[in-house]
């Protein structure tokens, strides 16, 4: 008998932004087919890519998009539910034959350096949430009155943040960036963005697509130090093809003489961005009155080891880089969802074997909370499919609880008694249509709703 699949997750956010935000936004969701209660009842917690790919694979059919998954007659979506607060994982386990935790990495890695708490320092995750319209980040209001911003970390998120800071506002007006964010960006005084990494050009974590976008950004020039690329041409030959192509583009940008047209474009550019390699943050430097970030002290590093074992070690030298905005983009981390679920705080994952949560039969995990915040969407898809396959194998082998389970009927009664009003996927689509409608007047794809209470009012909650 094919399983029914319930899904809890951040319905508000999917599929507009990545990485998925906190489960406490307007949270979780379920999917299921309504038939007899002897049909296997499966609950998936989290509505980012990991959750949807898990649900998709469990359905075992030709569904190939998230929307089709949500519309399947064998699924039901229930949003605006925070697992761990509105309902416990233990209560879910009592109601379902299996529960899959796919709630992602909802927090950022702290820098752990003096001055991190100063105004003018924030996580790139919060900044992305701010301009993407996540309700939880709307109070951020970053101070963009400075000339220089520093982003710590050299991944795709770092490049996305730099692109938003440096793109001419008129180029953003027809995108789905929020009007509040656009208003602040129009007033921004940021002219230079440095993207800092502790290792070298061969270890950057961003991909070639994002790099090309930055290099071609209108009104902006790229600053790379040719000295950082000495000897790189020979080492490029030994790396995998995707890394080779990325490194070749960096190398050409750093050392090749510009043609007349490109030279003219860069000469007239009013903004600039650059990559600073072999630098590790030591301290955020305060302004004279101690009330604002005014710079960052960087330790100069060198590389030891080869291949994947390459690590940055300090040389003993330091340098100070003046700036008024520091954005930390050094990684994400998952948080424990419920006291009943094992959690490794050091690794930031749920201990598991091939997706089976250790010592908790019938409980599974997928995505970043399973393996850590690494990889791209395709990695998450493969990972989620593997967890789903393991669950289905356990189901076939009779390793899951036998007998009927009440599924959402029981959870619905619990939520109702606690004053929680779940929302359906059709509700989500109403909000989606409202955003599109609001954007049409301004010639935008959508104008995002950024207030959770307004969303609920629009749905008559």
Coordinates of N, CA, C and O in Angstrom, one line a residue, residues 53-164:
X53 N 11.7 17.3 -1.5 CA 12.3 16.1 -2.2 C 12.0 14.8 -1.5 O 11.8 13.8 -2.1
X54 N 12.0 14.9 -0.2 CA 11.7 13.7 0.6 C 10.2 13.2 0.3 O 10.0 12.1 0.0
X55 N 9.3 14.2 0.4 CA 7.9 13.9 0.1 C 7.7 13.4 -1.3 O 7.0 12.4 -1.6
X56 N 8.4 14.0 -2.2 CA 8.3 13.6 -3.6 C 8.7 12.2 -3.8 O 8.0 11.4 -4.5
X57 N 9.8 11.8 -3.2 CA 10.3 10.4 -3.4 C 9.4 9.4 -2.7 O 9.2 8.3 -3.2
X58 N 8.9 9.8 -1.6 CA 8.0 8.8 -0.9 C 6.7 8.5 -1.7 O 6.1 7.5 -1.5
X59 N 6.3 9.5 -2.5 CA 5.0 9.3 -3.2 C 5.2 8.3 -4.4 O 4.3 7.7 -4.9
X60 N 6.5 8.1 -4.8 CA 6.8 7.1 -5.8 C 6.0 7.3 -7.1 O 5.3 6.3 -7.6
X61 N 5.9 8.5 -7.6 CA 5.2 8.6 -8.9 C 5.9 9.6 -9.8 O 7.1 9.8 -9.6
X62 N 5.3 10.2 -10.8 CA 6.0 11.0 -11.7 C 6.0 12.5 -11.4 O 6.4 13.3 -12.2
X63 N 5.7 12.8 -10.1 CA 5.7 14.2 -9.7 C 7.2 14.7 -9.9 O 8.1 14.1 -9.5
X64 N 7.3 15.9 -10.5 CA 8.6 16.4 -10.7 C 8.8 17.9 -10.3 O 9.8 18.5 -10.6
X65 N 7.8 18.4 -9.7 CA 7.9 19.8 -9.2 C 7.3 19.9 -7.8 O 6.5 19.1 -7.4
X66 N 7.8 20.9 -7.0 CA 7.3 21.0 -5.7 C 5.8 21.3 -5.6 O 5.1 20.8 -4.8
X67 N 5.3 22.1 -6.6 CA 3.9 22.5 -6.6 C 3.0 21.2 -6.9 O 2.0 21.0 -6.2
X68 N 3.5 20.4 -7.8 CA 2.8 19.1 -8.1 C 2.8 18.2 -6.9 O 1.8 17.5 -6.6
X69 N 3.9 18.2 -6.1 CA 3.9 17.4 -4.9 C 2.8 17.9 -3.9 O 2.1 17.1 -3.4
X70 N 2.8 19.2 -3.7 CA 1.8 19.8 -2.8 C 0.3 19.5 -3.2 O -0.6 19.5 -2.4
X71 N 0.1 19.4 -4.6 CA -1.2 19.2 -5.1 C -1.6 17.7 -5.2 O -2.8 17.4 -5.5
X72 N -0.7 16.8 -4.9 CA -1.0 15.4 -5.1 C -2.1 15.0 -4.2 O -2.2 15.5 -3.0
X73 N -3.0 14.2 -4.6 CA -4.1 13.7 -3.8 C -3.7 12.9 -2.6 O -4.4 12.6 -1.7
X74 N -2.4 12.4 -2.7 CA -1.9 11.6 -1.6 C -1.1 12.5 -0.6 O -0.5 12.0 0.3
X75 N -1.2 13.8 -0.8 CA -0.5 14.7 0.2 C -1.5 15.8 0.7 O -2.5 16.1 0.1
X76 N -1.1 16.3 1.9 CA -1.8 17.4 2.4 C -0.8 18.3 3.1 O 0.1 17.8 3.7
X77 N -0.9 19.6 2.9 CA 0.0 20.6 3.4 C -0.6 21.3 4.6 O -1.8 21.8 4.4
X78 N 0.0 21.5 5.7 CA -0.5 22.2 6.8 C 0.6 23.2 7.3 O 1.6 22.8 7.8
X79 N 0.4 24.5 7.1 CA 1.4 25.5 7.5 C 1.0 26.2 8.7 O 0.0 25.9 9.3
X80 N 1.9 27.1 9.2 CA 1.7 27.9 10.4 C 1.7 27.1 11.6 O 0.9 27.4 12.6
X81 N 2.5 26.1 11.6 CA 2.7 25.2 12.8 C 4.2 25.1 13.1 O 4.9 24.7 12.2
X82 N 4.6 25.4 14.3 CA 6.0 25.3 14.7 C 6.2 24.0 15.5 O 5.7 23.9 16.6
X83 N 6.8 23.0 14.9 CA 7.1 21.8 15.6 C 8.1 22.1 16.7 O 9.1 22.7 16.5
X84 N 7.9 21.5 17.9 CA 8.7 21.8 19.0 C 8.1 22.9 19.9 O 8.4 23.0 21.1
X85 N 7.1 23.6 19.3 CA 6.4 24.6 20.1 C 4.9 24.4 20.1 O 4.3 24.2 21.2
X86 N 4.3 24.3 18.9 CA 2.9 24.0 18.8 C 2.5 22.6 19.0 O 1.4 22.2 19.4
X87 N 3.4 21.7 18.6 CA 3.2 20.3 18.7 C 4.6 19.7 18.8 O 5.6 20.1 18.3
X88 N 4.7 18.6 19.7 CA 6.0 18.0 19.9 C 6.3 16.9 18.9 O 5.4 16.3 18.3
X89 N 7.6 16.5 18.8 CA 7.9 15.4 17.9 C 7.4 14.1 18.5 O 6.9 13.2 17.7
X90 N 7.3 14.0 19.8 CA 6.8 12.8 20.4 C 5.3 12.6 20.0 O 4.8 11.5 19.7
X91 N 4.6 13.7 20.0 CA 3.1 13.7 19.6 C 3.0 13.3 18.1 O 2.1 12.5 17.7
X92 N 3.9 13.8 17.3 CA 3.9 13.4 15.9 C 4.2 11.9 15.7 O 3.5 11.2 14.9
X93 N 5.1 11.4 16.5 CA 5.5 10.0 16.4 C 4.4 9.1 16.8 O 4.2 8.0 16.3
X94 N 3.6 9.6 17.8 CA 2.4 8.8 18.2 C 1.3 8.7 17.1 O 0.5 7.8 17.1
X95 N 1.2 9.8 16.3 CA 0.2 9.9 15.3 C 0.5 9.3 14.0 O -0.4 8.9 13.2
X96 N 1.8 9.1 13.7 CA 2.3 8.6 12.4 C 3.1 7.4 12.5 O 3.8 7.1 13.5
X97 N 3.2 6.6 11.4 CA 4.0 5.5 11.4 C 5.5 5.9 11.2 O 6.4 5.1 11.7
X98 N 5.8 7.0 10.6 CA 7.1 7.5 10.5 C 7.1 9.0 10.4 O 6.2 9.6 9.9
X99 N 8.2 9.6 11.0 CA 8.4 11.1 10.9 C 9.8 11.4 10.3 O 10.8 10.8 10.7
X100 N 9.8 12.3 9.4 CA 11.1 12.7 8.8 C 11.4 14.2 9.1 O 10.5 15.0 8.8
X101 N 12.5 14.4 9.7 CA 12.9 15.8 10.1 C 13.7 16.4 9.0 O 14.8 15.9 8.7
X102 N 13.2 17.4 8.3 CA 13.9 18.0 7.2 C 13.9 19.5 7.3 O 13.7 20.3 6.4
X103 N 14.2 20.0 8.6 CA 13.9 21.4 8.8 C 15.1 22.3 8.6 O 15.1 23.5 8.9
X104 N 16.2 21.8 8.1 CA 17.3 22.6 7.6 C 18.2 23.2 8.7 O 18.2 22.7 9.8
X105 N 18.9 24.2 8.3 CA 19.9 24.9 9.2 C 19.4 26.3 9.4 O 19.6 27.2 8.5
X106 N 18.7 26.6 10.5 CA 18.0 27.9 10.6 C 18.8 29.0 11.3 O 18.3 30.0 11.6
X107 N 20.1 28.7 11.7 CA 20.9 29.7 12.4 C 22.2 29.9 11.6 O 22.5 29.1 10.8
X108 N 22.9 30.9 12.0 CA 24.2 31.2 11.4 C 25.3 30.8 12.3 O 25.2 30.9 13.6
X109 N 26.5 30.5 11.8 CA 27.7 30.3 12.6 C 28.2 31.6 13.1 O 28.4 32.6 12.4
X110 N 28.4 31.7 14.4 CA 29.0 32.9 15.0 C 30.4 33.0 14.7 O 31.1 32.0 14.5
X111 N 30.9 34.3 14.6 CA 32.4 34.5 14.4 C 33.2 34.1 15.6 O 34.3 33.6 15.5
X112 N 32.7 34.4 16.8 CA 33.4 34.1 18.0 C 34.6 35.0 18.2 O 35.6 34.6 18.7
X113 N 34.5 36.3 17.8 CA 35.6 37.2 17.9 C 35.1 38.5 18.7 O 33.9 38.8 18.7
X114 N 36.0 39.2 19.3 CA 35.6 40.4 20.0 C 34.9 41.4 19.0 O 35.4 41.6 17.9
X115 N 33.9 42.1 19.5 CA 33.3 43.2 18.7 C 32.2 42.7 17.8 O 31.5 43.5 17.1
X116 N 31.9 41.4 17.9 CA 30.9 40.8 17.0 C 29.5 41.3 17.3 O 28.6 41.4 16.5
X117 N 29.3 41.8 18.6 CA 28.0 42.3 19.0 C 27.8 43.8 18.6 O 26.7 44.3 18.9
X118 N 28.7 44.4 18.1 CA 28.6 45.9 17.8 C 27.5 46.1 16.7 O 27.4 45.3 15.8
X119 N 26.8 47.3 16.8 CA 26.0 47.7 15.7 C 26.8 47.8 14.4 O 27.9 48.3 14.5
X120 N 26.2 47.4 13.3 CA 27.0 47.4 12.1 C 27.5 46.0 11.7 O 28.1 45.8 10.6
X121 N 27.3 45.0 12.6 CA 27.7 43.7 12.3 C 26.4 42.8 12.3 O 25.6 42.8 13.3
X122 N 26.2 42.0 11.3 CA 25.1 41.1 11.2 C 25.4 39.9 10.4 O 26.4 39.9 9.6
X123 N 24.6 38.9 10.4 CA 24.8 37.7 9.6 C 24.3 38.0 8.2 O 23.3 38.7 8.0
X124 N 25.0 37.4 7.2 CA 24.5 37.5 5.8 C 23.2 36.8 5.7 O 22.3 37.2 4.9
X125 N 22.9 35.8 6.5 CA 21.6 35.1 6.5 C 20.5 36.1 6.8 O 19.5 36.1 6.1
X126 N 20.7 36.9 7.9 CA 19.7 37.8 8.3 C 19.5 38.9 7.2 O 18.4 39.3 6.9
X127 N 20.6 39.3 6.6 CA 20.6 40.3 5.5 C 19.8 39.8 4.3 O 18.9 40.5 3.7
X128 N 20.0 38.5 3.9 CA 19.3 37.9 2.8 C 17.8 37.8 3.2 O 16.9 38.1 2.3
X129 N 17.5 37.4 4.4 CA 16.1 37.4 4.8 C 15.5 38.7 4.8 O 14.3 38.8 4.4
X130 N 16.2 39.8 5.1 CA 15.7 41.1 5.1 C 15.2 41.5 3.7 O 14.1 42.0 3.5
X131 N 16.1 41.4 2.7 CA 15.8 41.9 1.4 C 14.9 40.9 0.7 O 14.2 41.3 -0.3
X132 N 14.8 39.7 1.2 CA 13.8 38.7 0.6 C 12.5 38.7 1.2 O 11.6 38.0 0.8
X133 N 12.3 39.5 2.3 CA 11.0 39.7 2.8 C 10.5 38.7 3.9 O 9.3 38.6 4.1
X134 N 11.5 38.1 4.5 CA 11.1 37.2 5.6 C 10.7 38.0 6.8 O 11.4 38.9 7.3
X135 N 9.5 37.7 7.4 CA 9.0 38.5 8.5 C 9.9 38.6 9.7 O 10.0 39.6 10.3
X136 N 10.6 37.5 9.9 CA 11.5 37.5 11.1 C 12.7 38.4 11.0 O 13.4 38.7 12.0
X137 N 13.0 38.9 9.8 CA 14.2 39.7 9.5 C 13.8 41.2 9.2 O 14.7 42.0 8.9
X138 N 12.5 41.5 9.2 CA 12.1 42.9 8.8 C 12.5 44.0 9.7 O 12.6 45.2 9.3
X139 N 12.9 43.7 10.9 CA 13.4 44.7 11.8 C 14.9 45.0 11.7 O 15.4 45.8 12.4
X140 N 15.5 44.3 10.8 CA 17.0 44.5 10.7 C 17.4 45.9 10.4 O 18.3 46.4 11.0
X141 N 16.8 46.5 9.3 CA 17.2 47.9 8.9 C 18.7 48.1 9.0 O 19.1 49.0 9.7
X142 N 19.5 47.5 8.1 CA 20.9 47.7 8.2 C 21.3 49.1 7.8 O 20.7 49.8 7.0
X143 N 22.4 49.6 8.5 CA 22.9 50.9 8.3 C 23.8 50.9 7.1 O 24.9 50.3 7.1
X144 N 23.4 51.5 6.0 CA 24.1 51.5 4.7 C 24.7 52.9 4.5 O 25.0 53.2 3.3
X145 N 25.0 53.6 5.5 CA 25.5 55.0 5.4 C 27.1 55.0 5.2 O 27.6 56.1 5.0
X146 N 27.7 53.9 5.3 CA 29.2 53.8 5.2 C 29.6 53.6 3.7 O 28.8 53.3 2.9
X147 N 30.9 53.9 3.5 CA 31.5 53.7 2.2 C 31.9 52.3 1.8 O 31.8 51.9 0.7
X148 N 32.3 51.6 2.9 CA 32.9 50.2 2.7 C 32.2 49.2 3.5 O 31.9 49.4 4.7
X149 N 31.9 48.0 2.9 CA 31.3 46.9 3.6 C 32.3 45.7 3.4 O 32.9 45.6 2.4
X150 N 32.4 44.9 4.5 CA 33.2 43.7 4.4 C 32.3 42.5 4.7 O 31.5 42.4 5.6
X151 N 32.4 41.5 3.8 CA 31.7 40.2 3.9 C 32.7 39.1 4.3 O 33.7 39.0 3.5
X152 N 32.5 38.5 5.4 CA 33.4 37.4 5.8 C 32.9 36.1 5.3 O 31.8 35.6 5.7
X153 N 33.7 35.4 4.4 CA 33.2 34.2 3.8 C 33.2 34.3 2.3 O 32.8 35.4 1.8
X154 N 33.5 33.3 1.6 CA 33.6 33.4 0.1 C 32.7 32.3 -0.5 O 33.2 31.5 -1.4
X155 N 31.5 32.2 -0.1 CA 30.5 31.3 -0.8 C 29.5 32.1 -1.6 O 29.6 33.3 -1.8
X156 N 28.5 31.3 -2.1 CA 27.5 32.0 -3.0 C 26.7 33.0 -2.2 O 26.3 34.0 -2.8
X157 N 26.4 32.8 -0.9 CA 25.6 33.8 -0.2 C 26.4 35.1 -0.1 O 25.8 36.2 -0.2
X158 N 27.7 35.0 0.1 CA 28.5 36.2 0.2 C 28.4 37.0 -1.1 O 28.3 38.2 -1.1
X159 N 28.5 36.3 -2.3 CA 28.4 37.0 -3.5 C 27.0 37.6 -3.8 O 26.9 38.6 -4.3
X160 N 26.0 36.8 -3.3 CA 24.6 37.4 -3.5 C 24.5 38.7 -2.7 O 23.8 39.6 -3.2
X161 N 25.0 38.7 -1.5 CA 24.9 39.9 -0.6 C 25.6 41.1 -1.3 O 25.1 42.2 -1.4
X162 N 26.9 40.8 -1.8 CA 27.6 41.8 -2.4 C 26.9 42.4 -3.7 O 26.9 43.6 -3.9
X163 N 26.3 41.5 -4.4 CA 25.5 41.9 -5.6 C 24.4 42.8 -5.3 O 24.2 43.8 -5.9
X164 N 23.7 42.5 -4.2 CA 22.5 43.4 -3.8 C 23.1 44.7 -3.3 O 22.5 45.8 -3.6

